[in-house]
Short mmCIF file of C-alpha atoms and ligand atoms in Angstrom, two decimals:
data_model
loop_
_atom_site.label_atom_id
_atom_site.label_comp_id
_atom_site.label_asym_id
_atom_site.label_seq_id
_atom_site.Cartn_x
_atom_site.Cartn_y
_atom_site.Cartn_z
CA UNK A 239 61.44 132.48 42.24
CA UNK A 240 64.75 133.67 43.60
CA UNK A 241 68.32 133.17 42.61
CA UNK A 242 71.04 132.41 45.09
CA UNK A 243 74.32 130.70 44.38
CA UNK A 244 76.71 129.72 47.17
CA UNK A 245 80.17 128.30 46.57
CA UNK A 246 80.21 126.62 49.97
CA UNK A 247 77.62 124.88 52.08
CA UNK A 248 77.47 127.76 54.57
CA UNK A 249 73.94 128.84 55.33
CA UNK A 250 74.89 131.87 57.37
CA UNK A 251 73.54 134.23 54.76
CA UNK A 252 69.83 134.34 54.31
CA UNK A 253 68.31 136.44 51.61
CA UNK A 254 64.70 137.32 51.09
CA UNK A 255 64.57 136.71 47.37
CA UNK A 256 61.28 136.15 45.64
CA UNK A 257 60.02 136.37 42.10
CA UNK A 258 63.41 136.94 40.61
CA UNK A 259 63.41 139.44 37.79
CA UNK A 260 64.39 137.47 34.65
CA UNK A 261 66.48 140.34 33.39
CA UNK A 262 69.18 139.48 35.93
CA UNK A 263 69.49 135.81 35.06
CA UNK A 264 72.98 134.83 34.09
CA UNK A 265 74.46 138.14 35.12
CA UNK A 266 78.06 137.85 36.33
CA UNK A 267 78.46 139.38 39.75
CA UNK A 268 81.79 140.72 40.96
CA UNK A 269 82.63 139.29 44.36
CA UNK A 270 85.20 139.98 47.01
CA UNK A 271 86.46 137.18 49.24
CA UNK A 272 87.40 139.48 52.09
CA UNK A 273 85.54 141.82 54.41
CA UNK A 274 86.75 145.45 54.55
CA UNK A 275 88.92 144.66 57.62
CA UNK A 276 90.84 142.12 55.54
CA UNK A 277 89.40 139.02 57.21
CA UNK A 278 88.33 136.13 55.01
CA UNK A 279 84.63 135.66 54.28
CA UNK A 280 83.19 132.27 55.15
CA UNK A 281 81.68 131.75 51.74
CA UNK A 282 80.95 133.36 48.44
CA UNK A 283 77.31 134.26 48.14
CA UNK A 284 75.71 135.65 45.02
CA UNK A 285 72.18 136.85 45.56
CA UNK A 286 69.72 139.45 44.37
CA UNK A 287 66.59 140.92 45.77
CA UNK A 288 63.59 140.09 43.63
CA UNK A 289 60.40 141.76 42.44
CA UNK A 290 57.68 140.48 44.74
CA UNK A 291 54.26 140.06 43.16
CA UNK A 292 51.17 141.73 44.69
CA UNK A 293 48.93 139.15 46.42
CA UNK A 294 46.17 139.61 43.82
CA UNK A 295 45.80 139.97 40.05
CA UNK A 296 46.67 143.33 38.58
CA UNK A 297 43.03 144.06 37.72
CA UNK A 298 41.68 142.84 41.08
CA UNK A 299 41.46 146.31 42.63
CA UNK A 300 39.35 147.78 39.82
CA UNK A 301 37.47 150.05 39.57
CA UNK A 302 39.26 151.76 42.48
CA UNK A 303 42.83 151.17 41.30
CA UNK A 304 43.14 150.26 37.64
CA UNK A 305 45.13 147.51 36.02
CA UNK A 306 46.89 150.26 34.07
CA UNK A 307 48.03 151.86 37.31
CA UNK A 308 49.27 148.53 38.70
CA UNK A 309 51.11 147.74 35.46
CA UNK A 310 52.84 151.11 35.57
CA UNK A 311 53.32 151.33 39.34
CA UNK A 312 54.29 147.73 40.15
CA UNK A 313 55.57 146.66 36.75
CA UNK A 314 57.40 149.94 36.11
CA UNK A 315 58.32 151.95 39.19
CA UNK A 316 58.61 149.10 41.71
CA UNK A 317 60.57 147.02 39.20
CA UNK A 318 62.92 149.95 38.58
CA UNK A 319 63.71 150.23 42.29
CA UNK A 320 64.51 146.50 42.41
CA UNK A 321 66.75 146.69 39.36
CA UNK A 322 68.53 149.83 40.55
CA UNK A 323 69.13 148.26 43.98
CA UNK A 324 70.59 145.13 42.43
CA UNK A 325 72.91 147.19 40.27
CA UNK A 326 74.12 149.05 43.36
CA UNK A 327 74.65 145.79 45.24
CA UNK A 328 76.92 144.54 42.46
CA UNK A 329 79.32 147.25 43.57
CA UNK A 330 78.92 146.88 47.32
CA UNK A 331 79.58 143.28 48.19
CA UNK A 332 79.49 143.89 51.93
CA UNK A 333 75.72 144.47 51.76
CA UNK A 334 74.98 140.99 50.33
CA UNK A 335 74.61 139.48 53.77
CA UNK A 336 71.43 141.34 54.65
CA UNK A 337 67.76 140.60 54.23
CA UNK A 338 65.77 143.46 52.70
CA UNK A 339 64.61 144.64 56.15
CA UNK A 340 68.17 144.67 57.43
CA UNK A 341 69.40 146.40 54.29
CA UNK A 342 66.90 149.24 54.79
CA UNK A 343 68.00 149.75 58.40
CA UNK A 344 71.74 149.44 57.72
CA UNK A 345 71.74 151.76 54.70
CA UNK A 346 69.70 154.40 56.58
CA UNK A 347 72.92 154.74 58.56
CA UNK A 348 71.39 156.64 61.50
CA UNK A 349 70.02 159.42 59.32
CA UNK A 350 72.99 159.70 56.96
CA UNK A 351 71.71 157.38 54.24
CA UNK A 352 74.06 155.37 52.05
CA UNK A 353 73.43 155.47 48.27
CA UNK A 354 71.55 152.16 48.42
CA UNK A 355 68.96 153.39 50.94
CA UNK A 356 66.41 154.98 48.61
CA UNK A 357 66.08 151.94 46.37
CA UNK A 358 66.12 149.42 49.23
CA UNK A 359 63.48 151.36 51.17
CA UNK A 360 61.28 151.86 48.12
CA UNK A 361 61.36 148.13 47.38
CA UNK A 362 60.36 147.39 50.97
CA UNK A 363 57.72 150.16 51.00
CA UNK A 364 56.06 148.91 47.83
CA UNK A 365 56.04 145.27 48.94
CA UNK A 366 54.29 146.48 52.09
CA UNK A 367 51.89 148.77 50.21
CA UNK A 368 50.58 146.03 47.88
CA UNK A 369 49.81 143.94 50.93
CA UNK A 370 48.11 146.89 52.63
CA UNK A 371 45.30 146.62 50.05
CA UNK A 372 42.92 143.85 49.02
CA UNK A 373 39.97 143.37 46.67
CA UNK A 374 36.85 144.18 48.68
CA UNK A 375 38.86 146.17 51.20
CA UNK A 376 37.74 149.12 53.30
CA UNK A 377 34.89 148.55 55.74
CA UNK A 378 35.97 148.58 59.39
CA UNK A 379 38.63 146.56 61.21
CA UNK A 380 37.60 143.66 63.37
CA UNK A 381 38.46 142.28 66.77
CA UNK A 382 41.56 143.53 68.53
CA UNK A 383 42.64 146.00 65.87
CA UNK A 384 39.37 147.91 66.17
CA UNK A 385 39.71 147.93 69.97
CA UNK A 386 43.26 149.22 69.74
CA UNK A 387 42.27 151.94 67.24
CA UNK A 388 39.41 153.04 69.50
CA UNK A 389 41.75 153.08 72.49
CA UNK A 390 44.42 155.17 70.75
CA UNK A 391 42.27 157.45 68.56
CA UNK A 392 39.01 157.68 70.49
CA UNK A 393 36.94 156.20 67.66
CA UNK A 394 37.37 154.60 64.25
CA UNK A 395 35.79 157.67 62.64
CA UNK A 396 38.36 159.90 64.31
CA UNK A 397 41.18 157.61 63.17
CA UNK A 398 39.96 157.78 59.56
CA UNK A 399 39.74 161.56 59.64
CA UNK A 400 43.25 161.85 61.05
CA UNK A 401 44.71 159.39 58.50
CA UNK A 402 43.09 161.25 55.60
CA UNK A 403 44.19 164.61 56.99
CA UNK A 404 47.78 163.33 57.31
CA UNK A 405 47.75 162.17 53.69
CA UNK A 406 46.36 165.45 52.39
CA UNK A 407 48.84 167.57 54.33
CA UNK A 408 51.90 165.58 53.25
CA UNK A 409 54.15 167.91 51.29
CA UNK A 410 55.51 166.41 48.09
CA UNK A 411 56.12 162.68 47.63
CA UNK A 412 56.05 160.26 50.50
CA UNK A 413 54.05 157.83 52.57
CA UNK A 414 51.41 157.79 55.30
CA UNK A 415 51.56 155.01 57.87
CA UNK A 416 49.66 153.50 60.71
CA UNK A 417 52.39 152.19 62.99
CA UNK A 418 52.69 150.57 66.38
CA UNK A 419 55.19 152.45 68.52
CA UNK A 420 57.22 149.92 70.47
CA UNK A 421 58.08 152.00 73.51
CA UNK A 422 54.79 153.88 73.79
CA UNK A 423 52.82 150.70 73.03
CA UNK A 424 50.27 152.61 71.00
CA UNK A 425 49.17 153.10 67.41
CA UNK A 426 50.15 156.32 65.68
CA UNK A 427 49.73 157.87 62.23
CA UNK A 428 52.97 159.18 60.79
CA UNK A 429 54.11 160.74 57.51
CA UNK A 430 57.45 160.11 55.82
CA UNK A 431 59.04 161.92 52.89
CA UNK A 432 60.38 160.29 49.74
CA UNK A 433 61.62 156.77 50.54
CA UNK A 434 61.85 157.04 54.32
CA UNK A 435 60.12 154.22 56.12
CA UNK A 436 59.23 153.83 59.83
CA UNK A 437 61.33 150.66 59.94
CA UNK A 438 64.37 152.88 60.45
CA UNK A 439 62.98 154.11 63.80
CA UNK A 440 62.07 150.61 64.83
CA UNK A 441 58.33 151.31 64.65
CA UNK A 442 56.17 148.40 63.53
CA UNK A 443 54.22 149.31 60.36
CA UNK A 444 50.59 148.18 60.23
CA UNK A 445 49.28 149.98 57.09
CA UNK A 446 50.87 152.20 54.45
CA UNK A 447 49.57 154.51 51.74
CA UNK A 448 51.76 155.55 48.81
CA UNK A 449 51.41 159.30 48.25
CA UNK A 450 53.80 159.55 45.32
CA UNK A 451 52.05 160.99 42.29
CA UNK A 452 52.71 157.80 40.29
CA UNK A 453 50.36 155.97 42.70
CA UNK A 454 47.22 157.86 41.78
CA UNK A 455 47.70 160.14 38.76
CA UNK A 456 46.41 157.75 36.07
CA UNK A 457 43.20 157.07 37.98
CA UNK A 458 42.58 160.33 39.85
CA UNK A 459 44.78 162.99 38.20
CA UNK A 460 45.44 165.64 40.88
CA UNK A 461 42.50 164.65 43.08
CA UNK A 462 44.52 163.35 46.01
CA UNK A 463 41.45 163.62 48.24
CA UNK A 464 39.49 161.16 46.14
CA UNK A 465 42.44 158.74 46.01
CA UNK A 466 42.92 158.81 49.78
CA UNK A 467 39.21 158.39 50.51
CA UNK A 468 38.94 155.49 48.05
CA UNK A 469 41.95 153.84 49.70
CA UNK A 470 40.38 154.12 53.14
CA UNK A 471 36.84 153.16 52.10
CA UNK A 472 37.42 150.57 49.36
CA UNK A 473 40.99 149.26 49.31
CA UNK A 474 42.71 149.15 52.70
CA UNK A 475 43.21 145.59 53.92
CA UNK A 476 42.18 145.34 57.55
CA UNK A 477 42.88 141.62 57.25
CA UNK A 478 46.57 142.35 56.66
CA UNK A 479 46.56 145.00 59.37
CA UNK A 480 45.00 142.61 61.89
CA UNK A 481 47.57 139.91 61.07
CA UNK A 482 50.41 142.43 61.36
CA UNK A 483 49.17 143.68 64.73
CA UNK A 484 48.88 140.13 66.03
CA UNK A 485 52.42 139.45 64.86
CA UNK A 486 53.58 142.68 66.50
CA UNK A 487 52.18 141.50 69.81
CA UNK A 488 54.98 138.95 69.82
CA UNK A 489 57.31 141.88 70.42
CA UNK A 490 55.16 144.48 72.15
CA UNK A 491 52.96 143.88 75.16
CA UNK A 492 50.07 146.22 74.48
CA UNK A 493 48.71 145.99 78.01
CA UNK A 494 45.11 146.94 78.83
CA UNK A 495 42.70 146.74 77.22
CA UNK A 496 43.84 143.32 76.10
CA UNK A 497 43.93 142.83 72.37
CA UNK A 498 42.47 139.37 71.74
CA UNK A 499 44.65 137.02 69.75
CA UNK A 500 42.82 134.46 67.64
FE1 FE2 B 766 54.97 154.02 44.52
#
């Protein structure tokens, strides 16, 4: 549940606020009535970004990803990013008017990130990561997604090998993504360091894999290879990926071969 308090009836500010973190309830938020250029704001809006819950129980990914890992990763690290972001937003009123997606893009600031970027991007990245997995995941994609993967990677086996190779050659902490490139109209595997997310280049993410050590250490210690293979064979949600690709088709005409839309 979110928290949003407006002192006027204006609905011009929309915030993606879900599963509000109780710790912030009742917190007094400093607010400025004017934009930096001195013009008057239309309304006072107090809002926070919330800690979104994974779409399954915390033990639902066992034995491949333990409840202990989810408690630490979602309940600890992800929560910390949310709380740190909200603390930063207390001090930067001008950023209140953005959804989380917009906040990530705006604070990236064309490659010169503002202080809020890392926390905003990590909140977005983790929301997306939880929904990139499902109980009983793995297997192979169906319908149009499989066709598109075969078109862009030659075969599903080749795609898997390239995704795993990308994950295992990522230096340090970061993310591996399957994205749809808007201009090229094709799927690509990309790697990003630290908090950087393909949203900032206007790519459309389809799947993500968290390659920060906190994502796998409790279950797999330093065996990144085992973690990545388990993700691909047992956890990845092709259902989410298929839905995301279908949604992406609203914006990108993939051309031939046609990707069937249910
Ligand atoms: Fe993480």
